[in-house]
mmCIF file of N, CA and C and ligand atoms in Angstrom:
data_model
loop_
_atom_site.group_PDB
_atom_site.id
_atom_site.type_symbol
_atom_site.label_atom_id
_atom_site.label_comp_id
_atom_site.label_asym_id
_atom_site.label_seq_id
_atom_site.Cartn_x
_atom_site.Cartn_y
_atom_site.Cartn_z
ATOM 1 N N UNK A 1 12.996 4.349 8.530
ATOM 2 C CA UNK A 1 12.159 5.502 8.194
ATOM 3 C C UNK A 1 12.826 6.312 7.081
ATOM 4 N N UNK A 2 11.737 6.649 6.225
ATOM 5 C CA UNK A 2 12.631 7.796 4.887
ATOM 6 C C UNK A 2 11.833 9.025 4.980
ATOM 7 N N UNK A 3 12.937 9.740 4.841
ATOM 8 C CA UNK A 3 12.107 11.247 4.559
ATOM 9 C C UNK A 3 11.496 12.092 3.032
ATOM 10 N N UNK A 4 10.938 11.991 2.704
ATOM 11 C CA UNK A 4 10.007 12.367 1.416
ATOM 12 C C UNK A 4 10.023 14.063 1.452
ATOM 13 N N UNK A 5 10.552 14.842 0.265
ATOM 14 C CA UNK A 5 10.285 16.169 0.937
ATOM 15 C C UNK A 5 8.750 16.094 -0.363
ATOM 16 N N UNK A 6 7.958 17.613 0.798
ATOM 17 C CA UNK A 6 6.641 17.230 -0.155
ATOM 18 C C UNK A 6 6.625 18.825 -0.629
ATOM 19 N N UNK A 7 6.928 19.973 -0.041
ATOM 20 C CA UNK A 7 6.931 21.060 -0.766
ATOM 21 C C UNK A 7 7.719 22.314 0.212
ATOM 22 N N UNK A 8 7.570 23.311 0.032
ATOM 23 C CA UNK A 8 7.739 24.384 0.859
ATOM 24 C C UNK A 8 6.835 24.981 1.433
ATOM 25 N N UNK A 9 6.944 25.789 2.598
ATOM 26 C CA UNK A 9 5.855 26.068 3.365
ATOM 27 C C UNK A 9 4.954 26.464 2.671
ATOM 28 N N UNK A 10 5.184 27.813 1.452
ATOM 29 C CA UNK A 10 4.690 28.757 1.272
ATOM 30 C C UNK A 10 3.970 28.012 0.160
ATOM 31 N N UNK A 11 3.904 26.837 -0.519
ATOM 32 C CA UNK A 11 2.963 26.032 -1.392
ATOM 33 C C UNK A 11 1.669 25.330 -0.224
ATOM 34 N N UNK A 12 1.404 25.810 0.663
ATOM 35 C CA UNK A 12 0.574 25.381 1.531
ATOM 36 C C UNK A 12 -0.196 26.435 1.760
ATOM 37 N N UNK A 13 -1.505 26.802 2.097
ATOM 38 C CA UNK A 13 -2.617 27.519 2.298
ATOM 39 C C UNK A 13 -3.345 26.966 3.845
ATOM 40 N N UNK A 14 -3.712 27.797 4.350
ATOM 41 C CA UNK A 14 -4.403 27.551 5.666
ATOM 42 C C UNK A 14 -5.738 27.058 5.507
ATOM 43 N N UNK A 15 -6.357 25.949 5.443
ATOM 44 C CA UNK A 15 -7.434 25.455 5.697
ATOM 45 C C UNK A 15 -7.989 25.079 4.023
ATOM 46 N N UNK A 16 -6.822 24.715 2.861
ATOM 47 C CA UNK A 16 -7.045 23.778 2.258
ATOM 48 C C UNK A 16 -6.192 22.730 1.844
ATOM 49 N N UNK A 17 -6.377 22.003 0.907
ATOM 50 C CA UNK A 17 -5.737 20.231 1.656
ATOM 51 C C UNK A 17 -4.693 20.059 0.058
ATOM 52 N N UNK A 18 -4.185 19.597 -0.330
ATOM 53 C CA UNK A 18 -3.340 19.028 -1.183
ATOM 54 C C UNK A 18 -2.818 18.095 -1.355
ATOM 55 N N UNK A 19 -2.577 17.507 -3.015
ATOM 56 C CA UNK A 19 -2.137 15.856 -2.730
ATOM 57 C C UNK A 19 -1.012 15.706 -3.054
ATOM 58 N N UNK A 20 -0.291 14.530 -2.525
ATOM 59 C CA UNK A 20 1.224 14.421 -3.385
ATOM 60 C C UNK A 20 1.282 12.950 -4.036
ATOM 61 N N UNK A 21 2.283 12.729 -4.887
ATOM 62 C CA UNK A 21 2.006 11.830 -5.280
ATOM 63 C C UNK A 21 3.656 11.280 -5.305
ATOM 64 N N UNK A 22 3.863 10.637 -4.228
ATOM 65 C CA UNK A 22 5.397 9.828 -3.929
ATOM 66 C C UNK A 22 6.419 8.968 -4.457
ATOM 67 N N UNK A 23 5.380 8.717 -5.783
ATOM 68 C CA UNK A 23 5.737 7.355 -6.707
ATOM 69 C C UNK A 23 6.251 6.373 -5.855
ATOM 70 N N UNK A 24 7.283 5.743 -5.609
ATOM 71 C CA UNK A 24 7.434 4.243 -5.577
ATOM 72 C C UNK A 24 8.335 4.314 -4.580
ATOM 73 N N UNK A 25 7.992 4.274 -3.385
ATOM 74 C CA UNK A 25 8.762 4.124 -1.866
ATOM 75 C C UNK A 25 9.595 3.003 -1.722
ATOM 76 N N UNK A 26 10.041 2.711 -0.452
ATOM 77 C CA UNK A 26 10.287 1.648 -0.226
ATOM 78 C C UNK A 26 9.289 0.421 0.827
ATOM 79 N N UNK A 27 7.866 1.206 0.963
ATOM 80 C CA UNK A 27 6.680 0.999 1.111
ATOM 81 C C UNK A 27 5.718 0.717 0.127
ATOM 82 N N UNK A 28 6.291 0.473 -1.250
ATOM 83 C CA UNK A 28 5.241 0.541 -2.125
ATOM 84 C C UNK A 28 4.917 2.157 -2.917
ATOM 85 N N UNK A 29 4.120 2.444 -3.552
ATOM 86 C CA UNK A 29 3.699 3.446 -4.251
ATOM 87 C C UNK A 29 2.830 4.224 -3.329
ATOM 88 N N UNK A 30 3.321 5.189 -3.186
ATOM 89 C CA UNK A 30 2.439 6.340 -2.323
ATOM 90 C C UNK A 30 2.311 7.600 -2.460
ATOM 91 N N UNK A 31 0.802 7.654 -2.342
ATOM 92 C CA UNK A 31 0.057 9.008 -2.436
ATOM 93 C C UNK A 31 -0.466 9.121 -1.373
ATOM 94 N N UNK A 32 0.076 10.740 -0.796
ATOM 95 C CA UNK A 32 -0.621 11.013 0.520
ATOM 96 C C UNK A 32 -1.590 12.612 0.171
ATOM 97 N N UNK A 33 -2.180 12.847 1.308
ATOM 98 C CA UNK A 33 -2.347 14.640 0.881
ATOM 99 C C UNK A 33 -2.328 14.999 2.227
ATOM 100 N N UNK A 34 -2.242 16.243 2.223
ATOM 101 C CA UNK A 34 -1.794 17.293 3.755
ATOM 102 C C UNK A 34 -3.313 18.137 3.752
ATOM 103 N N UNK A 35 -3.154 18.797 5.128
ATOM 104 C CA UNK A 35 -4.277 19.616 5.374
ATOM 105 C C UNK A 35 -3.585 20.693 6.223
ATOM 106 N N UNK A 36 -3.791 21.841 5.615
ATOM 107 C CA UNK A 36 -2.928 23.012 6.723
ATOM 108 C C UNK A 36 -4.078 23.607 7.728
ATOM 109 N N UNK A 37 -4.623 23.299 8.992
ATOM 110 C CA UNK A 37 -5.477 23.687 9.767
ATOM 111 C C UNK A 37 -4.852 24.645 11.044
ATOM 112 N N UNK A 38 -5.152 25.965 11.232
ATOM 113 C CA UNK A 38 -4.865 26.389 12.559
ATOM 114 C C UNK A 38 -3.343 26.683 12.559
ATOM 115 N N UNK A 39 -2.380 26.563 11.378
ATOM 116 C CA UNK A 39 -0.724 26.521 11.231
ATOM 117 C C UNK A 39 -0.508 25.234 11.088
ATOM 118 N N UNK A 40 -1.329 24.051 11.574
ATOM 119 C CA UNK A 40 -0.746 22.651 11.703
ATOM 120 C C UNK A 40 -1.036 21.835 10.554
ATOM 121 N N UNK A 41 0.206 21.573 10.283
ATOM 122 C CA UNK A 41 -0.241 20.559 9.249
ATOM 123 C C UNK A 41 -0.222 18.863 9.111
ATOM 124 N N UNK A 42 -1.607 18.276 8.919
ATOM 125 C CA UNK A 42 -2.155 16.790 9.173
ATOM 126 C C UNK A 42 -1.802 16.115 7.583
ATOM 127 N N UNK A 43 -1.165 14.992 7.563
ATOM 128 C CA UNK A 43 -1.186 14.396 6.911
ATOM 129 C C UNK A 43 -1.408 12.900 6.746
ATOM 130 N N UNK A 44 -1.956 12.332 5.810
ATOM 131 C CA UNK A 44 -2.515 11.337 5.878
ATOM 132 C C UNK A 44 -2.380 10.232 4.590
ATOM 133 N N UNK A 45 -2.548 8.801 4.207
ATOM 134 C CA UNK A 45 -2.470 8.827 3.095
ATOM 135 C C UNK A 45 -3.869 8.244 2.428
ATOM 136 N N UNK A 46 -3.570 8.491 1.171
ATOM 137 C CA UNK A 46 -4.204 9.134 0.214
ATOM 138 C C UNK A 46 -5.467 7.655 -0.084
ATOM 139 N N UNK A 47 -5.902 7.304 0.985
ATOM 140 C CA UNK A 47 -6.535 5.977 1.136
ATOM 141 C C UNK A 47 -7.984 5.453 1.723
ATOM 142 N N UNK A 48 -8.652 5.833 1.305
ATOM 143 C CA UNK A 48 -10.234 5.631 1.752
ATOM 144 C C UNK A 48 -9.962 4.284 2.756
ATOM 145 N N UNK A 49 -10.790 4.411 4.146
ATOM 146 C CA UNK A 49 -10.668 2.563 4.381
ATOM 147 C C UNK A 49 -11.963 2.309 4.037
ATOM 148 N N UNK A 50 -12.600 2.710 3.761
ATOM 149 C CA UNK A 50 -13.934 1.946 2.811
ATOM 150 C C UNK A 50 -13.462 1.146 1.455
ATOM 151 N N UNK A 51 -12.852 1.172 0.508
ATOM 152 C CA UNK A 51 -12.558 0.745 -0.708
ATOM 153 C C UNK A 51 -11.597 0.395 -1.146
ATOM 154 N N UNK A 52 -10.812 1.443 -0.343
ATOM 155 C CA UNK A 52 -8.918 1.412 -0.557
ATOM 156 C C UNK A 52 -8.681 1.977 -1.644
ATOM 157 N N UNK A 53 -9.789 3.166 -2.295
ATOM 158 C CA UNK A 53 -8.791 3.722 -3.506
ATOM 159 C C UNK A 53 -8.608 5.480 -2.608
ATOM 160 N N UNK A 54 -7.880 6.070 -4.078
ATOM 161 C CA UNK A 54 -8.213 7.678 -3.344
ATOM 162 C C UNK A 54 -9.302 8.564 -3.190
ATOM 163 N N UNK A 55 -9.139 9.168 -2.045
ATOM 164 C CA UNK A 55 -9.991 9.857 -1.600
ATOM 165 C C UNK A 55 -10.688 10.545 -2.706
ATOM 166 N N UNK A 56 -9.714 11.498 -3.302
ATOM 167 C CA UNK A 56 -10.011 13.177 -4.295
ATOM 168 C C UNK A 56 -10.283 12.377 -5.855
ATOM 169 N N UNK A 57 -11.163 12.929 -6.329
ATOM 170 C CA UNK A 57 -11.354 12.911 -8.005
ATOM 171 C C UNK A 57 -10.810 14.202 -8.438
ATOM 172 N N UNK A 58 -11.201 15.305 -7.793
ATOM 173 C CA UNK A 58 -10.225 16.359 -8.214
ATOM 174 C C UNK A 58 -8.933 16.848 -8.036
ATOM 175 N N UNK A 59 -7.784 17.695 -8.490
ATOM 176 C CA UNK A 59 -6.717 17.375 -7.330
ATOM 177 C C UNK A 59 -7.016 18.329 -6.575
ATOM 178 N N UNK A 60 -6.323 18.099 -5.367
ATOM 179 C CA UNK A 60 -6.046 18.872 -4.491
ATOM 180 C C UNK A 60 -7.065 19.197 -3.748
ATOM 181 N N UNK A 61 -8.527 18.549 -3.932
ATOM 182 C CA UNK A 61 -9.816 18.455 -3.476
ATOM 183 C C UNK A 61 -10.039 17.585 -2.286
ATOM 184 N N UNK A 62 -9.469 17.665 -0.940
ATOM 185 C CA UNK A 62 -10.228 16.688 0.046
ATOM 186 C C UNK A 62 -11.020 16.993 1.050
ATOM 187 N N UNK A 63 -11.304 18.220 1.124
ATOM 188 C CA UNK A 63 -12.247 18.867 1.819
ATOM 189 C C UNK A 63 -13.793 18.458 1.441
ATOM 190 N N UNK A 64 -14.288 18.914 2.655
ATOM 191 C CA UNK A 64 -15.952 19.308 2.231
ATOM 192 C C UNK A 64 -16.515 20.805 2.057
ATOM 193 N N UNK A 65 -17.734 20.581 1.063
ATOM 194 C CA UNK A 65 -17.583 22.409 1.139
ATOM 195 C C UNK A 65 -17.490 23.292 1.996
ATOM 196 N N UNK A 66 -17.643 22.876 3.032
ATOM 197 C CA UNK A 66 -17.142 24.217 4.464
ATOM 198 C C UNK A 66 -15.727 24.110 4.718
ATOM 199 N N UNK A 67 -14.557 22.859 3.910
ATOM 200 C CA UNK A 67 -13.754 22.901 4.334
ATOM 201 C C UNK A 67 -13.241 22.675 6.260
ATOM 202 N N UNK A 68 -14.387 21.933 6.739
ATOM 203 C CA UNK A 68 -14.637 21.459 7.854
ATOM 204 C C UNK A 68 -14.463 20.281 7.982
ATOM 205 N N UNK A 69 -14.151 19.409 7.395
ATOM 206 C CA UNK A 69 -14.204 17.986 7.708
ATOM 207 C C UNK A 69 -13.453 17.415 6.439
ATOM 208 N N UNK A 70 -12.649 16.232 6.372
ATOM 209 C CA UNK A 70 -12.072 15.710 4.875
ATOM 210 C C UNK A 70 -13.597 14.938 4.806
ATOM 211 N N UNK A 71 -13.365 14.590 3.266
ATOM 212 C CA UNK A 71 -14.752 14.221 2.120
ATOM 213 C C UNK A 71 -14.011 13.279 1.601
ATOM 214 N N UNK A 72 -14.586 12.089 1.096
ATOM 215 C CA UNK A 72 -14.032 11.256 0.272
ATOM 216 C C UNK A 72 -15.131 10.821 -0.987
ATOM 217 N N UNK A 73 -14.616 11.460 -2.265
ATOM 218 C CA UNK A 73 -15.260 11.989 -3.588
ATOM 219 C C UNK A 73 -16.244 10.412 -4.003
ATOM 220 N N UNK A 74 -15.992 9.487 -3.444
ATOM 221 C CA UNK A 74 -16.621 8.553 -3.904
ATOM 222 C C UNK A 74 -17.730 8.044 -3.458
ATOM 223 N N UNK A 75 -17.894 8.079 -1.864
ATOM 224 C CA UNK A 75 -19.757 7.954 -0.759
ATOM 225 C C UNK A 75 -19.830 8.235 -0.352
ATOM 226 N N UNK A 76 -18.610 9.738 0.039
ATOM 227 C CA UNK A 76 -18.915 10.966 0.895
ATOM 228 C C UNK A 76 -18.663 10.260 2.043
ATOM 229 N N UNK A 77 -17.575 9.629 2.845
ATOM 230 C CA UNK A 77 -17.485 9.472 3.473
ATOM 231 C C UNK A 77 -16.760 10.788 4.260
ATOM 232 N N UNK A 78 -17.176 11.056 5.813
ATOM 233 C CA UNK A 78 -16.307 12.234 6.495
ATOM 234 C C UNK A 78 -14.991 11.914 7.597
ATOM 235 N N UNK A 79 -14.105 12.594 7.302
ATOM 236 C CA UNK A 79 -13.373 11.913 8.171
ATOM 237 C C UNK A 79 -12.648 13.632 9.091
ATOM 238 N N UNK A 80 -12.442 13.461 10.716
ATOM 239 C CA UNK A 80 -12.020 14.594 11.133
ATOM 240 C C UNK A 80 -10.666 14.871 10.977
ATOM 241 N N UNK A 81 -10.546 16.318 10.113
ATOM 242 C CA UNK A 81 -9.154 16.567 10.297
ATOM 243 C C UNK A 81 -7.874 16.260 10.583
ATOM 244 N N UNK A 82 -8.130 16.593 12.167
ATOM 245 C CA UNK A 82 -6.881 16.419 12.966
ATOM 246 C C UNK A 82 -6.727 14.890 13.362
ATOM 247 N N UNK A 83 -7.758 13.792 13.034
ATOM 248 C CA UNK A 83 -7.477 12.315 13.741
ATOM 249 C C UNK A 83 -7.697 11.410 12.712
ATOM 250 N N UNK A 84 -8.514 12.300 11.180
ATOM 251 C CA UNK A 84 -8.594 11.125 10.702
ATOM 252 C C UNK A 84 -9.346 9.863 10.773
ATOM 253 N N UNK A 85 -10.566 10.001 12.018
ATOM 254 C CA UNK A 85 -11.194 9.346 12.362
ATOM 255 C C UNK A 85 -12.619 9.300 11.458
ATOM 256 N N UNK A 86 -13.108 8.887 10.583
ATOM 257 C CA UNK A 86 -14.530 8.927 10.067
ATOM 258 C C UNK A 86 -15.083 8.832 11.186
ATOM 259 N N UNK A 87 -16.506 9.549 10.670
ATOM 260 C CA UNK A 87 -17.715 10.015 11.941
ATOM 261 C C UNK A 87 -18.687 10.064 11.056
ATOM 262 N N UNK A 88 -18.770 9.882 9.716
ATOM 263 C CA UNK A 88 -20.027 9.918 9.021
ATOM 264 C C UNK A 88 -19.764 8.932 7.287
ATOM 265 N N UNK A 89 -20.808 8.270 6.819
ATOM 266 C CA UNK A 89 -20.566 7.229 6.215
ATOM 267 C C UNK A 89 -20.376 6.056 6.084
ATOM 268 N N UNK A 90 -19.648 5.001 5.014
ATOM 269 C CA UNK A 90 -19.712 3.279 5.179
ATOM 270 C C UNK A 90 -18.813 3.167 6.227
ATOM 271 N N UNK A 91 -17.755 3.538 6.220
ATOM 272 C CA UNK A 91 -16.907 3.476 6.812
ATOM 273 C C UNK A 91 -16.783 3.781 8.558
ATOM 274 N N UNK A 92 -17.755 4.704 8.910
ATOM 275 C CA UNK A 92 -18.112 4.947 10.188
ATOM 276 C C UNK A 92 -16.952 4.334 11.048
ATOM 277 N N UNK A 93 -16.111 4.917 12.032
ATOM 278 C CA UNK A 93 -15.569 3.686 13.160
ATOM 279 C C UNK A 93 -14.345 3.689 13.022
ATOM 280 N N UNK A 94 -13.902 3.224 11.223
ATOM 281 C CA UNK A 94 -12.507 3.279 10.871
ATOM 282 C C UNK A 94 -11.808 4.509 10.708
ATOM 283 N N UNK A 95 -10.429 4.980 9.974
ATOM 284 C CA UNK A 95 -9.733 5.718 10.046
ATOM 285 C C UNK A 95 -8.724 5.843 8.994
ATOM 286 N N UNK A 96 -8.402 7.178 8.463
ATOM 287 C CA UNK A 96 -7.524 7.249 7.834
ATOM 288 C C UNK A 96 -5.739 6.729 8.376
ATOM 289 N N UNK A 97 -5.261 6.612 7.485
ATOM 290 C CA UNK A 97 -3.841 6.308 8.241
ATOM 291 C C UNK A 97 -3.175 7.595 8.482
ATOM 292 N N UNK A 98 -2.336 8.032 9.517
ATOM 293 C CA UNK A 98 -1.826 9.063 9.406
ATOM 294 C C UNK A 98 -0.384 9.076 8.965
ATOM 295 N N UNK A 99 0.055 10.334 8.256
ATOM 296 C CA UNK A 99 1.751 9.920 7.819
ATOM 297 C C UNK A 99 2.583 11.032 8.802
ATOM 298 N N UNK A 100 3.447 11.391 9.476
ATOM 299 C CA UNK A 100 4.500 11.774 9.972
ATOM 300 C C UNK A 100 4.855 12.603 9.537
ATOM 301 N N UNK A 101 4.761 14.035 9.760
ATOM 302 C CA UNK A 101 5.213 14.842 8.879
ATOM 303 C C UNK A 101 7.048 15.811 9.843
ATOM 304 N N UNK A 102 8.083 16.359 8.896
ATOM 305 C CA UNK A 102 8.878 16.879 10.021
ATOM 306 C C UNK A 102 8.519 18.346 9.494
ATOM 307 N N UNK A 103 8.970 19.434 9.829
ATOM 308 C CA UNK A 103 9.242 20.661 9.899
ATOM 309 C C UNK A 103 10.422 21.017 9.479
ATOM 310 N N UNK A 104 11.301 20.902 8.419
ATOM 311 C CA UNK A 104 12.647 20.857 8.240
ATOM 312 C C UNK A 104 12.934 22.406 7.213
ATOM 313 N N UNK A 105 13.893 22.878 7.747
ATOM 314 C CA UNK A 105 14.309 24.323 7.295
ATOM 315 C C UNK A 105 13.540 25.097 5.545
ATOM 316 N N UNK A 106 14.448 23.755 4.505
ATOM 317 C CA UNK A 106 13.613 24.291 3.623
ATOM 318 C C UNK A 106 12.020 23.829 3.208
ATOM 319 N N UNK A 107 11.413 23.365 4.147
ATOM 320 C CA UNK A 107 10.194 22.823 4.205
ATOM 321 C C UNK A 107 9.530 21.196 4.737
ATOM 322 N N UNK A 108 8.390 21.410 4.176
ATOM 323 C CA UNK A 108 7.591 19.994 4.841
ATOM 324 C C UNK A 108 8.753 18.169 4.570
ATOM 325 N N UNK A 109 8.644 17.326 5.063
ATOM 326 C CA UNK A 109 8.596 16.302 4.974
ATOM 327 C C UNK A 109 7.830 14.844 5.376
ATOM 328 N N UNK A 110 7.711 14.322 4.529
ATOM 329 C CA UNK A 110 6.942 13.409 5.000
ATOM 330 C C UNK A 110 7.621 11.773 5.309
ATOM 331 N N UNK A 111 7.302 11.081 6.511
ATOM 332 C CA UNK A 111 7.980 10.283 6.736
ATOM 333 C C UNK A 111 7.445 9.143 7.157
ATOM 334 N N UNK A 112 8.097 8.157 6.295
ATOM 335 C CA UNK A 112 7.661 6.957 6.099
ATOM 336 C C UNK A 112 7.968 5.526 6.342
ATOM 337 N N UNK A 113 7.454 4.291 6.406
ATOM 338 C CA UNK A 113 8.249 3.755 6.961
ATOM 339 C C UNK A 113 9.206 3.140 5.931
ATOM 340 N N UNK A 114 10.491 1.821 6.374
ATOM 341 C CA UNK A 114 11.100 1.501 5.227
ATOM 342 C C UNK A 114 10.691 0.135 4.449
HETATM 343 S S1 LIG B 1 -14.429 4.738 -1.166
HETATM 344 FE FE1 LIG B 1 -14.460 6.384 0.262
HETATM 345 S S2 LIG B 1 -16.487 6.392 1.033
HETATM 346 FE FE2 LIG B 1 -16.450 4.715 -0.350
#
């Protein structure tokens, strides 16, 4: 497992989403984005399972306009928050992957496998 730092708390906002972009792991190249909901923050990566590209055309865009559900900019697929589970769209059934996040003094990390 590696630890990725992705920002500091205070670059995070309550109830909108942000992307990072990891460059070249020891997993391959990875882009994930976070969602700060309720204090908690969900992270996921940056991976439609409908198509396999990214979610956002804009950055830092993975919400829907109520900011209720993640959106994926390409058939509107919906996926919930906290599980990541699509519930609306091609994709219906499947799921985002989720990434591991720690809580570490000077901020977020994200953790991955090796
Ligand atoms: S690529 Fe995400 S819904 Fe089609």
């Amino acid at each position: 497992m590696q630890k990725y730092f992705l920002c500091r708390y205070d670059d995070l906002s309550e109830g909108q989403s942000k992307g990072f972009s990891l460059g070249d792991t020891a997993a391959g190249t990875d882009n994930i984005f976070t969602i700060m909901k309720d204090g908690e923050v969900y992270a996921y990566k940056n991976t439609c399972p409908h198509r396999g590209i990214n979610l956002d055309w804009q950055e830092d865009q993975f919400l829907d306009p109520d900011g209720a559900l993640i959106q994926c900019a390409s058939h509107g697929a919906l996926f919930k928050i906290e599980s990541g589970e699509c519930i609306a769209g091609p994709c219906t059934g499947d799921a985002l992957t989720p990434v591991p996040v720690e809580y570490a003094q000077d901020g977020l990390y994200a953790l991955l496998a090796d």
